[in-house]
Amino acid sequence: MKKILLQTMPHTGTHTVHYLFGVLGGIEVVWHHWEKNCIPDIEILKNMDWDDFVFVRTHRDALETLKSYQGRAVNDLAGAQYYVDCCEVFQKYSSHFPTAPIIMDLRNKGQRTLAANKIFRRCGVTPSEAAIEYMKTWKRIGSQHDEEPPAKAIKQSIHKGKVSTWHMN
């Protein structure tokens, strides 16, 4: 079974993807944000041999992601600059990594499910019944919903060592 390297940006569906593949799918998920303070780690990552990993991204491109951030209620300027910085890091470093299937910015649930099933196949895993049921709704799971069962399951899987999470902050 291959692991997943999840390339993500803040507020693009990281927890949702982690829940589907890591908690429900039983796949080891390693993830990082494209952030300015992560550049030293990204420099190391881009030179590693990733044959044991399937690359997955939550978002299509930095400019589209930035547009979605600008459409949200981001009122503090430091936060807004943070998002701009993330997009710049993504634009600078993403070409150093293999092309990755995109999952969360697919608006159509059917397209998301097709993409997810391809990722499961690339990892050598058959989706569990729970994963199949989840893909019928694609209920978004955010870090702000820490007390909801899916968010608790993510935390528990991390603490039990079932899912490796490398959040390079």
XYZ file of C-alpha atoms in Angstrom:
169
model
C 0.000 0.000 0.000
C 1.317 3.421 -0.932
C 1.079 6.415 1.390
C -0.374 9.781 0.419
C 1.578 13.028 0.372
C -1.157 15.618 0.636
C -0.108 19.025 -0.673
C -2.483 21.572 0.738
C -3.132 25.186 1.574
C -5.068 26.548 4.547
C -8.851 26.215 4.242
C -8.841 24.092 1.085
C -10.197 20.816 2.489
C -7.192 19.302 4.276
C -9.203 17.750 7.102
C -11.842 16.407 4.721
C -9.251 14.627 2.576
C -7.391 13.402 5.661
C -10.633 11.981 7.071
C -11.577 10.167 3.852
C -8.218 8.574 3.091
C -6.568 8.404 6.510
C -9.400 7.623 8.907
C -11.946 5.881 6.676
C -9.497 4.505 4.115
C -6.726 3.391 6.473
C -4.025 4.974 4.301
C -1.081 6.723 5.893
C -1.413 10.427 5.074
C 1.509 12.831 5.277
C 0.623 16.430 4.559
C 2.093 19.873 4.362
C 0.859 23.365 3.754
C 2.495 25.612 1.211
C 3.573 28.238 3.741
C 6.432 30.720 3.884
C 7.752 29.303 7.154
C 7.850 25.841 5.519
C 10.309 26.735 2.746
C 13.295 24.986 4.421
C 11.225 21.798 4.740
C 9.943 22.070 1.168
C 13.564 22.393 -0.018
C 14.298 19.049 1.680
C 11.089 17.449 0.397
C 11.647 18.357 -3.243
C 14.870 16.321 -3.322
C 13.474 13.158 -1.738
C 12.588 9.921 -3.505
C 8.834 9.598 -3.267
C 8.244 6.198 -4.903
C 6.211 4.998 -1.903
C 3.798 7.926 -2.122
C 0.811 9.014 -4.162
C 0.697 12.794 -4.479
C -2.643 14.494 -3.871
C -3.518 18.189 -3.818
C -6.586 19.793 -2.278
C -6.573 22.742 -4.687
C -6.019 23.354 -8.379
C -3.816 26.415 -8.439
C -2.721 29.271 -6.255
C -4.565 32.032 -8.083
C -7.913 30.240 -7.922
C -7.323 29.516 -4.251
C -6.443 33.146 -3.600
C -9.681 34.222 -5.308
C -11.629 31.902 -3.024
C -9.865 33.371 0.020
C -10.693 36.893 -1.131
C -14.335 35.905 -1.380
C -14.388 34.847 2.255
C -14.665 36.967 5.365
C -10.948 37.526 5.854
C -10.983 40.883 7.553
C -7.587 41.098 9.182
C -4.794 42.152 6.868
C -2.196 39.871 8.447
C -4.385 36.905 7.603
C -4.910 38.128 4.063
C -1.153 38.577 3.552
C -0.622 35.106 4.967
C -2.824 33.676 2.201
C -0.981 35.655 -0.451
C 2.309 34.301 0.939
C 0.980 30.724 0.775
C 0.048 31.207 -2.870
C 3.505 32.587 -3.668
C 5.183 29.595 -2.018
C 2.930 27.229 -3.964
C 3.719 28.951 -7.266
C 7.451 28.839 -6.586
C 7.781 25.238 -5.388
C 4.929 23.149 -6.777
C 6.733 22.417 -10.048
C 9.353 20.461 -8.074
C 6.782 17.808 -7.183
C 5.050 15.237 -9.386
C 1.710 16.152 -10.886
C -0.974 15.331 -8.367
C -4.660 14.582 -8.688
C -6.781 17.449 -7.418
C -9.676 16.620 -5.152
C -11.312 19.315 -3.051
C -11.746 22.132 -5.534
C -13.811 19.877 -7.783
C -17.259 21.340 -7.191
C -19.184 18.345 -8.497
C -19.460 15.518 -5.931
C -19.403 12.918 -8.701
C -16.080 14.281 -9.991
C -14.679 14.276 -6.451
C -15.741 10.671 -5.998
C -14.141 9.632 -9.314
C -10.908 11.378 -8.310
C -11.003 9.795 -4.848
C -11.535 6.311 -6.283
C -8.516 6.789 -8.580
C -6.442 7.809 -5.566
C -7.585 4.742 -3.615
C -6.579 2.554 -6.603
C -3.168 4.237 -6.912
C -2.605 3.521 -3.222
C -3.610 -0.119 -3.742
C -6.646 0.152 -1.456
C -10.309 -0.710 -1.927
C -12.481 1.979 -0.315
C -14.199 0.837 2.874
C -17.993 0.903 3.159
C -17.627 3.952 5.420
C -15.535 5.733 2.769
C -18.091 4.895 0.075
C -20.892 6.262 2.260
C -18.902 9.401 3.035
C -18.312 10.074 -0.668
C -22.084 10.250 -1.185
C -22.251 13.463 0.858
C -18.726 14.910 0.964
C -19.617 16.689 4.201
C -16.836 19.208 4.770
C -14.776 18.639 7.882
C -12.928 21.665 9.130
C -10.522 22.246 11.973
C -13.057 24.681 13.406
C -15.435 21.761 14.042
C -13.161 20.013 16.549
C -15.968 18.469 18.564
C -17.729 16.797 15.653
C -17.119 13.029 15.343
C -15.035 13.200 12.110
C -12.676 15.826 13.556
C -12.336 13.791 16.754
C -11.573 10.696 14.659
C -8.806 12.564 12.842
C -7.225 13.638 16.129
C -7.526 10.136 17.591
C -5.980 8.513 14.523
C -3.053 10.911 14.716
C -2.518 10.294 18.418
C -2.785 6.505 18.042
C -0.203 6.576 15.280
C -2.604 5.252 12.628
C -2.052 8.297 10.456
C 1.226 10.158 10.175
C 0.643 13.838 9.846
C 3.556 16.038 8.964
C 2.180 19.519 9.135
C 5.321 21.508 8.534
C 4.691 24.535 10.729
